[in-house]
Amino acid sequence: MIDFHTYPIMIKELIEKDPSLGIHIRDILGFYFPPQPLSVFLYEMDAAGIEKSVLLPIDCSITHHCKIPSNETIADLVDKNPRFVGFASVDPNSKNSEKELNSSITQLGLKGLFLDPAIQRFGINSKEVTYPLYQICLELKIPVLIHCGLNWSPKSLARFANPLDLEEVAQDFPELKIIISNLGWPWYKEAIMLAMKYRNIYLDTSVMYSGIPKEMFSHLIGTLIGKGVFERNLHFQIIYGSNFPRVDMRRTMRGISAMDFSVDFKKHLFLENALTVLGKEGKS
Amino acid sequence: MKNVYKEFNLVSKNETELINITENVHSFVRTSGIKSGLVFVISFHTTTGITVNEPLPDLESDIATFLNKIVDENQEYRHARFLHSDGQMAVNSPSHLRQALLGFEVFFPIEDGEIKTGSRQSIYFVELDGPQERKYCIKAIGE
């Protein structure tokens, strides 16, 4: 199983090495619990039955003057542990963003691009700022994961993260694999509409707004959306992601597992769709 | 009156886990220099417990299993919301309730420089919301 949405933050070894990272994690992302050793991240994966985790950094060097953490740090974590798959982040508002994305993929070996428009504050459908990055993703055959909807960061602005703004992108880049995180919540209807209409739009399940995960998934997927919508329409476009450490992997996994999806859907939810998005590299 | 104090860290690997710390406590008392007094073992967390029981793997398994059954995860807990003071979803009310059942401390007498326990009594640090790095302390007071 792959967890497609995790953040390597509040990791004791990284913060001890760079104390300013801890300050940025607190002030920009709003995490206040004690940092934990990297081993706890791996034990958490074990406890949830996760084999590999996609690590997501956030480069907000223009908007908030920091990288949480850097792409080099992500590459270093991946080099030291084969259970990690690293994504790159670049700040779309930076004039160096295209060059940095290129080098992060071709030289550091990262496997995708992560964008967090609510924190980085850019237009996800901006032809000037963002389209050149989408073009590079297309050329390098890597996916782009975009955090949409609710963002718990105290510095985020949700108006930048409406998934409906991705419709034009889906049309202009039909071969680009775009993953909308968080099921787009509270704009989950818009996110699902896009995924139903465009085969290059994927959704990750990293939503968490209230209640224990089992209760929340049951209400959102079982009652509001309908399990059949996932099973019938989005069988090959839903990807499991926890949003760790906003919520723990164990309870998230138990919550979505309790949805009683078909065996084949679960195979795609927890593994196959992630491998499809990551391409051959992800299957190693 | 003499008193000796020390803090200890450990890393749990599972959501619910009984970690036997008996030898640590015995060793602490022996090196404390206290011949007669009391030793306290105290957890610093609200989702871990300290308890005493017989050190058998089947009992350890039963305690973990039935703590989880007694406090069922699938209830309508109020503590199931975003916790701004942590920046995380607070979804661990069952862990807090299990801790309330166990308590967070134990104490034993010290006599002749040794901790006085029953022959089957072992001291456990009980993880109830792991994996996490945790901390507990031991304090001995006496003469």
Tab-separated table of C-alpha atoms in Angstrom:
chain	number	residue	atom	x	y	z
A	1	MET	CA	0.000	0.000	0.000
A	2	ILE	CA	1.097	3.551	-0.754
A	3	ASP	CA	0.215	6.672	1.223
A	4	PHE	CA	0.273	9.405	-1.426
A	5	HIS	CA	-0.002	12.404	0.899
A	6	THR	CA	2.454	12.794	3.801
A	7	TYR	CA	4.640	15.626	5.047
A	8	PRO	CA	8.120	14.948	6.475
A	9	ILE	CA	7.779	17.670	9.083
A	10	MET	CA	8.100	17.786	12.867
A	11	ILE	CA	10.952	15.313	12.395
A	12	LYS	CA	13.407	15.745	15.225
A	13	GLU	CA	16.574	15.052	13.242
A	14	LEU	CA	15.692	17.658	10.572
A	15	ILE	CA	14.791	20.340	13.111
A	16	GLU	CA	17.896	19.697	15.226
A	17	LYS	CA	19.973	20.121	12.067
A	18	ASP	CA	18.129	23.312	11.062
A	19	PRO	CA	16.267	24.975	13.962
A	20	SER	CA	14.774	27.612	11.607
A	21	LEU	CA	12.817	24.784	9.969
A	22	GLY	CA	10.985	24.220	13.248
A	23	ILE	CA	10.060	27.899	13.409
A	24	HIS	CA	8.697	27.855	9.843
A	25	ILE	CA	6.714	24.670	10.499
A	26	ARG	CA	5.144	26.343	13.522
A	27	ASP	CA	4.505	29.782	12.030
A	28	ILE	CA	3.564	28.880	8.442
A	29	LEU	CA	2.006	25.433	8.767
A	30	GLY	CA	0.699	25.754	12.328
A	31	PHE	CA	2.072	22.550	13.876
A	32	TYR	CA	2.728	22.830	17.607
A	33	PHE	CA	3.191	19.266	18.886
A	34	PRO	CA	6.677	18.001	19.872
A	35	PRO	CA	8.963	16.848	17.009
A	36	GLN	CA	9.341	13.093	16.726
A	37	PRO	CA	12.286	10.941	15.605
A	38	LEU	CA	12.258	9.823	11.957
A	39	SER	CA	11.872	6.245	13.201
A	40	VAL	CA	8.384	7.157	14.466
A	41	PHE	CA	7.361	8.090	10.894
A	42	LEU	CA	8.391	4.592	9.771
A	43	TYR	CA	6.751	2.866	12.749
A	44	GLU	CA	3.572	4.813	11.961
A	45	MET	CA	3.712	3.447	8.402
A	46	ASP	CA	4.166	-0.068	9.800
A	47	ALA	CA	1.234	0.347	12.179
A	48	ALA	CA	-0.992	1.483	9.292
A	49	GLY	CA	0.215	-1.228	6.892
A	50	ILE	CA	1.804	1.303	4.548
A	51	GLU	CA	4.745	0.115	2.477
A	52	LYS	CA	5.676	3.428	0.843
A	53	SER	CA	4.919	7.074	1.546
A	54	VAL	CA	5.042	10.006	-0.858
A	55	LEU	CA	6.869	12.865	0.888
A	56	LEU	CA	5.655	16.380	0.081
A	57	PRO	CA	7.664	19.559	0.662
A	58	ILE	CA	6.332	23.110	0.361
A	59	ASP	CA	8.510	25.754	-1.238
A	60	CYS	CA	7.040	29.109	-0.255
A	61	SER	CA	10.270	31.057	-0.584
A	62	ILE	CA	8.612	34.084	-2.223
A	63	THR	CA	5.422	34.269	-0.166
A	64	HIS	CA	6.765	33.248	3.236
A	65	HIS	CA	10.565	33.166	2.739
A	66	CYS	CA	11.118	29.482	3.492
A	67	LYS	CA	11.138	25.928	2.194
A	68	ILE	CA	9.484	23.296	4.394
A	69	PRO	CA	11.756	21.444	3.812
A	70	SER	CA	13.980	21.854	0.730
A	71	ASN	CA	13.910	19.508	-2.256
A	72	GLU	CA	17.468	18.509	-1.350
A	73	THR	CA	16.271	17.385	2.086
A	74	ILE	CA	13.518	15.315	0.472
A	75	ALA	CA	16.051	13.721	-1.891
A	76	ASP	CA	18.315	12.936	1.048
A	77	LEU	CA	15.466	11.235	2.950
A	78	VAL	CA	14.605	9.182	-0.129
A	79	ASP	CA	18.242	8.204	-0.661
A	80	LYS	CA	18.459	6.921	2.894
A	81	ASN	CA	15.182	5.015	2.902
A	82	PRO	CA	13.641	3.105	-0.020
A	83	ARG	CA	10.198	3.328	1.590
A	84	PHE	CA	9.981	7.006	0.660
A	85	VAL	CA	8.991	8.483	-2.723
A	86	GLY	CA	9.927	12.148	-2.950
A	87	PHE	CA	8.062	14.938	-4.699
A	88	ALA	CA	9.533	18.346	-5.474
A	89	SER	CA	8.048	21.707	-4.664
A	90	VAL	CA	8.857	25.001	-6.335
A	91	ASP	CA	7.356	28.408	-5.657
A	92	PRO	CA	5.476	29.336	-8.851
A	93	ASN	CA	5.980	33.009	-7.994
A	94	SER	CA	9.760	32.583	-8.226
A	95	LYS	CA	11.506	33.473	-11.480
A	96	ASN	CA	13.671	30.371	-10.968
A	97	SER	CA	10.781	27.955	-10.544
A	98	GLU	CA	11.103	26.285	-13.961
A	99	LYS	CA	14.836	25.759	-13.601
A	100	GLU	CA	14.429	24.429	-10.053
A	101	LEU	CA	11.711	22.003	-11.105
A	102	ASN	CA	13.855	20.688	-13.918
A	103	SER	CA	16.870	20.099	-11.708
A	104	SER	CA	14.806	18.597	-8.879
A	105	ILE	CA	13.513	15.927	-11.241
A	106	THR	CA	16.507	15.318	-13.500
A	107	GLN	CA	19.282	15.716	-10.922
A	108	LEU	CA	17.723	14.972	-7.521
A	109	GLY	CA	15.543	12.196	-8.909
A	110	LEU	CA	12.260	13.377	-7.412
A	111	LYS	CA	9.112	11.858	-8.918
A	112	GLY	CA	6.475	14.575	-9.096
A	113	LEU	CA	5.567	18.191	-8.384
A	114	PHE	CA	3.594	19.286	-5.332
A	115	LEU	CA	1.847	22.648	-5.325
A	116	ASP	CA	0.009	24.199	-2.407
A	117	PRO	CA	-1.742	27.259	-3.890
A	118	ALA	CA	-3.397	28.335	-0.627
A	119	ILE	CA	-0.003	28.679	1.066
A	120	GLN	CA	2.053	29.657	-1.985
A	121	ARG	CA	-0.661	32.056	-3.179
A	122	PHE	CA	-0.749	31.730	-6.925
A	123	GLY	CA	-3.406	31.011	-9.517
A	124	ILE	CA	-3.558	27.330	-10.427
A	125	ASN	CA	-4.918	28.307	-13.849
A	126	SER	CA	-2.459	31.152	-14.439
A	127	LYS	CA	-1.022	30.927	-17.934
A	128	GLU	CA	1.884	33.161	-16.941
A	129	VAL	CA	2.893	31.626	-13.618
A	130	THR	CA	1.738	28.031	-13.568
A	131	TYR	CA	1.322	26.819	-17.166
A	132	PRO	CA	5.111	26.703	-17.763
A	133	LEU	CA	5.414	24.343	-14.775
A	134	TYR	CA	2.631	22.121	-16.107
A	135	GLN	CA	4.443	22.028	-19.439
A	136	ILE	CA	7.644	20.843	-17.740
A	137	CYS	CA	5.703	18.163	-15.845
A	138	LEU	CA	4.289	16.990	-19.158
A	139	GLU	CA	7.700	16.897	-20.815
A	140	LEU	CA	9.317	15.094	-17.873
A	141	LYS	CA	6.319	12.728	-17.598
A	142	ILE	CA	5.728	13.458	-13.926
A	143	PRO	CA	2.415	14.037	-12.109
A	144	VAL	CA	1.420	17.231	-10.326
A	145	LEU	CA	-0.337	16.983	-6.963
A	146	ILE	CA	-2.267	20.125	-6.024
A	147	HIS	CA	-3.585	20.748	-2.526
A	148	CYS	CA	-7.165	21.948	-2.985
A	149	GLY	CA	-9.910	22.967	-0.605
A	150	LEU	CA	-9.420	23.218	3.152
A	151	ASN	CA	-5.882	23.939	4.259
A	152	TRP	CA	-5.238	24.080	8.019
A	153	SER	CA	-2.181	26.318	7.666
A	154	PRO	CA	-2.848	29.639	9.461
A	155	LYS	CA	-1.141	31.439	6.542
A	156	SER	CA	-3.218	29.822	3.791
A	157	LEU	CA	-5.947	31.430	1.734
A	158	ALA	CA	-8.521	28.947	0.462
A	159	ARG	CA	-9.624	31.160	-2.426
A	160	PHE	CA	-6.465	30.136	-4.314
A	161	ALA	CA	-7.359	26.446	-3.976
A	162	ASN	CA	-10.736	25.970	-5.660
A	163	PRO	CA	-10.456	22.811	-7.784
A	164	LEU	CA	-12.901	24.216	-10.325
A	165	ASP	CA	-10.071	26.444	-11.555
A	166	LEU	CA	-8.360	23.298	-12.844
A	167	GLU	CA	-10.916	22.577	-15.556
A	168	GLU	CA	-9.167	24.732	-18.121
A	169	VAL	CA	-5.845	23.142	-17.147
A	170	ALA	CA	-7.294	19.665	-17.647
A	171	GLN	CA	-8.399	20.690	-21.137
A	172	ASP	CA	-5.148	22.409	-22.078
A	173	PHE	CA	-2.964	19.563	-20.733
A	174	PRO	CA	-4.971	16.403	-21.432
A	175	GLU	CA	-1.920	14.167	-20.997
A	176	LEU	CA	-0.825	15.713	-17.700
A	177	LYS	CA	-1.690	13.624	-14.628
A	178	ILE	CA	-3.247	16.047	-12.134
A	179	ILE	CA	-4.081	14.893	-8.612
A	180	ILE	CA	-6.503	17.010	-6.573
A	181	SER	CA	-5.838	16.386	-2.898
A	182	ASN	CA	-8.226	16.481	0.027
A	183	LEU	CA	-11.069	15.386	-2.311
A	184	GLY	CA	-11.239	19.147	-2.798
A	185	TRP	CA	-13.341	19.506	0.386
A	186	PRO	CA	-15.462	21.590	0.873
A	187	TRP	CA	-15.550	21.754	-2.945
A	188	TYR	CA	-15.772	17.976	-3.206
A	189	LYS	CA	-18.622	18.139	-5.727
A	190	GLU	CA	-16.522	20.266	-8.037
A	191	ALA	CA	-13.498	17.980	-7.616
A	192	ILE	CA	-15.540	14.860	-8.301
A	193	MET	CA	-17.207	16.483	-11.280
A	194	LEU	CA	-13.785	17.207	-12.799
A	195	ALA	CA	-12.516	13.687	-12.129
A	196	MET	CA	-15.650	12.177	-13.631
A	197	LYS	CA	-15.331	14.351	-16.741
A	198	TYR	CA	-11.552	14.299	-17.279
A	199	ARG	CA	-9.592	11.077	-17.223
A	200	ASN	CA	-6.346	12.892	-16.401
A	201	ILE	CA	-7.782	14.190	-13.105
A	202	TYR	CA	-7.191	12.048	-10.022
A	203	LEU	CA	-8.335	12.590	-6.433
A	204	ASP	CA	-6.492	11.747	-3.241
A	205	THR	CA	-8.385	10.955	-0.062
A	206	SER	CA	-6.416	13.184	2.317
A	207	VAL	CA	-9.545	14.975	3.534
A	208	MET	CA	-10.044	15.482	7.274
A	209	TYR	CA	-12.353	18.150	8.597
A	210	SER	CA	-14.066	16.726	11.685
A	211	GLY	CA	-14.866	13.590	13.585
A	212	ILE	CA	-12.941	10.364	13.705
A	213	PRO	CA	-11.866	9.177	10.217
A	214	LYS	CA	-14.303	6.274	10.092
A	215	GLU	CA	-17.232	8.541	10.943
A	216	MET	CA	-16.107	11.246	8.516
A	217	PHE	CA	-15.522	8.908	5.557
A	218	SER	CA	-18.830	7.210	6.206
A	219	HIS	CA	-20.650	10.550	6.118
A	220	LEU	CA	-18.753	12.113	3.207
A	221	ILE	CA	-18.303	9.133	0.923
A	222	GLY	CA	-21.124	6.912	2.106
A	223	THR	CA	-23.868	9.509	2.538
A	224	LEU	CA	-23.023	12.751	0.736
A	225	ILE	CA	-21.186	11.392	-2.318
A	226	GLY	CA	-22.316	7.797	-2.518
A	227	LYS	CA	-19.971	4.840	-2.539
A	228	GLY	CA	-21.185	3.875	-6.002
A	229	VAL	CA	-19.819	7.116	-7.455
A	230	PHE	CA	-16.350	6.003	-6.428
A	231	GLU	CA	-16.744	2.358	-7.380
A	232	ARG	CA	-18.374	2.980	-10.767
A	233	ASN	CA	-17.081	6.316	-11.997
A	234	LEU	CA	-13.723	6.814	-10.310
A	235	HIS	CA	-12.434	3.259	-9.949
A	236	PHE	CA	-9.122	4.160	-11.573
A	237	GLN	CA	-8.797	7.745	-10.328
A	238	ILE	CA	-8.971	7.619	-6.522
A	239	ILE	CA	-5.670	7.420	-4.615
A	240	TYR	CA	-5.235	6.827	-0.892
A	241	GLY	CA	-3.532	9.625	1.065
A	242	SER	CA	-3.595	10.335	4.791
A	243	ASN	CA	-2.395	13.944	5.212
A	244	PHE	CA	-0.027	12.742	7.958
A	245	PRO	CA	0.842	14.327	10.387
A	246	ARG	CA	-2.352	16.431	10.390
A	247	VAL	CA	-3.989	13.135	11.263
A	248	ASP	CA	-2.415	9.782	12.038
A	249	MET	CA	-2.049	7.122	9.348
A	250	ARG	CA	-3.476	4.337	11.512
A	251	ARG	CA	-6.919	5.744	12.120
A	252	THR	CA	-7.162	7.149	8.589
A	253	MET	CA	-6.428	3.724	7.165
A	254	ARG	CA	-8.961	2.060	9.480
A	255	GLY	CA	-11.536	4.704	8.603
A	256	ILE	CA	-11.394	4.302	4.854
A	257	SER	CA	-10.958	0.523	5.091
A	258	ALA	CA	-14.259	0.384	6.962
A	259	MET	CA	-16.033	1.720	3.856
A	260	ASP	CA	-16.373	-1.851	2.634
A	261	PHE	CA	-15.321	-1.116	-0.932
A	262	SER	CA	-14.954	-4.026	-3.327
A	263	VAL	CA	-11.675	-5.931	-3.288
A	264	ASP	CA	-10.727	-4.658	-6.726
A	265	PHE	CA	-11.528	-1.046	-5.856
A	266	LYS	CA	-9.365	-1.278	-2.729
A	267	LYS	CA	-6.522	-2.711	-4.787
A	268	HIS	CA	-6.674	0.360	-7.016
A	269	LEU	CA	-7.295	2.803	-4.158
A	270	PHE	CA	-4.366	1.670	-2.050
A	271	LEU	CA	-1.824	0.758	-4.751
A	272	GLU	CA	-2.581	0.448	-8.446
A	273	ASN	CA	-3.784	3.996	-9.138
A	274	ALA	CA	-0.766	5.441	-7.323
A	275	LEU	CA	1.545	3.298	-9.414
A	276	THR	CA	-0.221	4.410	-12.585
A	277	VAL	CA	0.290	8.058	-11.667
A	278	LEU	CA	3.910	7.562	-10.649
A	279	GLY	CA	4.689	5.652	-13.846
A	280	LYS	CA	7.287	2.963	-14.187
A	281	GLU	CA	9.583	4.651	-11.682
A	282	GLY	CA	7.034	4.216	-8.920
A	283	LYS	CA	6.741	0.513	-9.552
A	284	SER	CA	10.344	-0.193	-8.570
B	1	MET	CA	16.253	13.197	53.645
B	2	LYS	CA	17.682	12.386	50.225
B	3	ASN	CA	15.913	12.513	46.906
B	4	VAL	CA	17.064	11.340	43.481
B	5	TYR	CA	15.349	12.118	40.158
B	6	LYS	CA	15.872	11.055	36.536
B	7	GLU	CA	13.947	11.311	33.247
B	8	PHE	CA	13.886	8.586	30.611
B	9	ASN	CA	12.891	8.591	26.909
B	10	LEU	CA	11.579	5.666	24.930
B	11	VAL	CA	10.100	5.171	21.447
B	12	SER	CA	7.002	3.013	21.122
B	13	LYS	CA	6.405	1.070	17.913
B	14	ASN	CA	2.712	0.249	18.158
B	15	GLU	CA	-0.588	1.986	18.855
B	16	THR	CA	-1.070	0.024	22.092
B	17	GLU	CA	2.035	-1.432	23.658
B	18	LEU	CA	3.125	-2.608	27.107
B	19	ILE	CA	6.785	-1.793	27.657
B	20	ASN	CA	8.354	-3.503	30.678
B	21	ILE	CA	10.490	-0.974	32.569
B	22	THR	CA	10.917	-2.977	35.782
B	23	GLU	CA	14.659	-3.486	35.544
B	24	ASN	CA	15.144	0.203	34.862
B	25	VAL	CA	13.343	1.067	38.114
B	26	HIS	CA	15.210	-1.576	40.151
B	27	SER	CA	18.537	-0.384	38.796
B	28	PHE	CA	17.667	3.250	39.536
B	29	VAL	CA	16.828	2.422	43.159
B	30	ARG	CA	20.020	0.387	43.667
B	31	THR	CA	22.206	3.230	42.448
B	32	SER	CA	20.235	5.956	44.248
B	33	GLY	CA	21.963	5.383	47.560
B	34	ILE	CA	18.596	5.405	49.346
B	35	LYS	CA	18.216	2.580	51.865
B	36	SER	CA	14.687	3.257	53.089
B	37	GLY	CA	12.008	5.334	51.415
B	38	LEU	CA	9.676	5.453	48.402
B	39	VAL	CA	10.135	5.325	44.639
B	40	PHE	CA	7.666	6.909	42.226
B	41	VAL	CA	7.354	6.131	38.500
B	42	ILE	CA	5.418	8.799	36.621
B	43	SER	CA	4.434	9.211	32.959
B	44	PHE	CA	4.480	12.722	31.471
B	45	HIS	CA	1.657	12.132	28.968
B	46	THR	CA	-2.132	11.956	28.899
B	47	THR	CA	-2.265	9.068	26.419
B	48	THR	CA	0.162	6.734	28.183
B	49	GLY	CA	-0.244	4.870	31.433
B	50	ILE	CA	1.871	3.230	34.112
B	51	THR	CA	0.637	-0.056	35.525
B	52	VAL	CA	1.795	-3.148	37.387
B	53	ASN	CA	1.102	-6.710	36.363
B	54	GLU	CA	2.566	-10.165	35.832
B	55	PRO	CA	5.138	-10.203	33.026
B	56	LEU	CA	3.605	-12.819	30.756
B	57	PRO	CA	3.183	-12.247	26.992
B	58	ASP	CA	-0.372	-13.592	27.029
B	59	LEU	CA	-1.372	-11.209	29.823
B	60	GLU	CA	0.289	-8.301	28.045
B	61	SER	CA	-1.723	-9.182	24.940
B	62	ASP	CA	-4.961	-9.521	26.930
B	63	ILE	CA	-4.481	-6.177	28.652
B	64	ALA	CA	-3.869	-4.414	25.329
B	65	THR	CA	-6.781	-6.165	23.618
B	66	PHE	CA	-9.306	-5.541	26.367
B	67	LEU	CA	-8.311	-1.930	26.965
B	68	ASN	CA	-9.180	-1.409	23.297
B	69	LYS	CA	-12.456	-3.316	23.682
B	70	ILE	CA	-13.525	-1.604	26.895
B	71	VAL	CA	-13.023	1.813	25.317
B	72	ASP	CA	-14.449	1.260	21.841
B	73	GLU	CA	-13.041	3.465	19.093
B	74	ASN	CA	-16.389	3.608	17.305
B	75	GLN	CA	-18.319	5.866	19.633
B	76	GLU	CA	-19.491	9.444	19.265
B	77	TYR	CA	-16.670	11.226	21.068
B	78	ARG	CA	-16.734	15.011	21.451
B	79	HIS	CA	-12.946	15.120	21.275
B	80	ALA	CA	-13.015	14.511	17.504
B	81	ARG	CA	-12.153	17.796	15.862
B	82	PHE	CA	-9.282	19.961	14.718
B	83	LEU	CA	-7.134	20.896	17.702
B	84	HIS	CA	-5.629	24.319	16.999
B	85	SER	CA	-3.150	24.057	19.874
B	86	ASP	CA	-1.505	21.036	18.180
B	87	GLY	CA	-2.245	21.732	14.507
B	88	GLN	CA	-3.610	18.211	14.233
B	89	MET	CA	-6.935	16.447	14.139
B	90	ALA	CA	-7.765	15.310	17.660
B	91	VAL	CA	-9.065	11.829	16.994
B	92	ASN	CA	-7.589	10.062	20.010
B	93	SER	CA	-10.269	10.345	22.655
B	94	PRO	CA	-10.203	6.544	23.182
B	95	SER	CA	-6.484	6.820	24.033
B	96	HIS	CA	-7.225	9.441	26.691
B	97	LEU	CA	-10.043	7.354	28.165
B	98	ARG	CA	-7.844	4.250	28.335
B	99	GLN	CA	-5.245	6.292	30.177
B	100	ALA	CA	-7.912	7.394	32.634
B	101	LEU	CA	-8.519	3.726	33.425
B	102	LEU	CA	-4.844	2.925	33.967
B	103	GLY	CA	-3.547	5.993	35.745
B	104	PHE	CA	-0.226	7.662	35.136
B	105	GLU	CA	1.890	6.585	38.124
B	106	VAL	CA	2.868	3.839	40.544
B	107	PHE	CA	4.957	3.837	43.714
B	108	PHE	CA	6.717	1.216	45.815
B	109	PRO	CA	8.590	1.130	49.121
B	110	ILE	CA	12.360	0.969	49.254
B	111	GLU	CA	13.851	-1.184	51.991
B	112	ASP	CA	17.480	-2.191	52.482
B	113	GLY	CA	18.378	-0.317	49.290
B	114	GLU	CA	16.029	-2.401	47.132
B	115	ILE	CA	12.555	-1.784	45.687
B	116	LYS	CA	10.028	-3.980	47.484
B	117	THR	CA	7.655	-5.629	45.001
B	118	GLY	CA	5.726	-8.859	44.906
B	119	SER	CA	7.514	-11.642	43.074
B	120	ARG	CA	5.111	-11.392	40.124
B	121	GLN	CA	4.869	-7.642	39.952
B	122	SER	CA	6.420	-5.936	36.952
B	123	ILE	CA	6.138	-2.267	36.083
B	124	TYR	CA	4.875	-1.323	32.634
B	125	PHE	CA	4.931	1.895	30.663
B	126	VAL	CA	1.775	1.549	28.554
B	127	GLU	CA	1.605	3.274	25.165
B	128	LEU	CA	-1.998	4.060	24.207
B	129	ASP	CA	-1.511	6.296	21.148
B	130	GLY	CA	1.722	5.183	19.531
B	131	PRO	CA	4.048	5.086	17.795
B	132	GLN	CA	5.600	8.078	19.539
B	133	GLU	CA	8.648	9.179	21.466
B	134	ARG	CA	7.669	9.268	25.146
B	135	LYS	CA	9.077	10.362	28.478
B	136	TYR	CA	8.687	9.214	32.071
B	137	CYS	CA	10.511	9.929	35.301
B	138	ILE	CA	11.579	8.020	38.383
B	139	LYS	CA	11.928	9.774	41.736
B	140	ALA	CA	13.184	8.161	44.907
B	141	ILE	CA	12.833	9.822	48.327
B	142	GLY	CA	14.256	8.482	51.587
B	143	GLU	CA	17.328	8.081	53.724
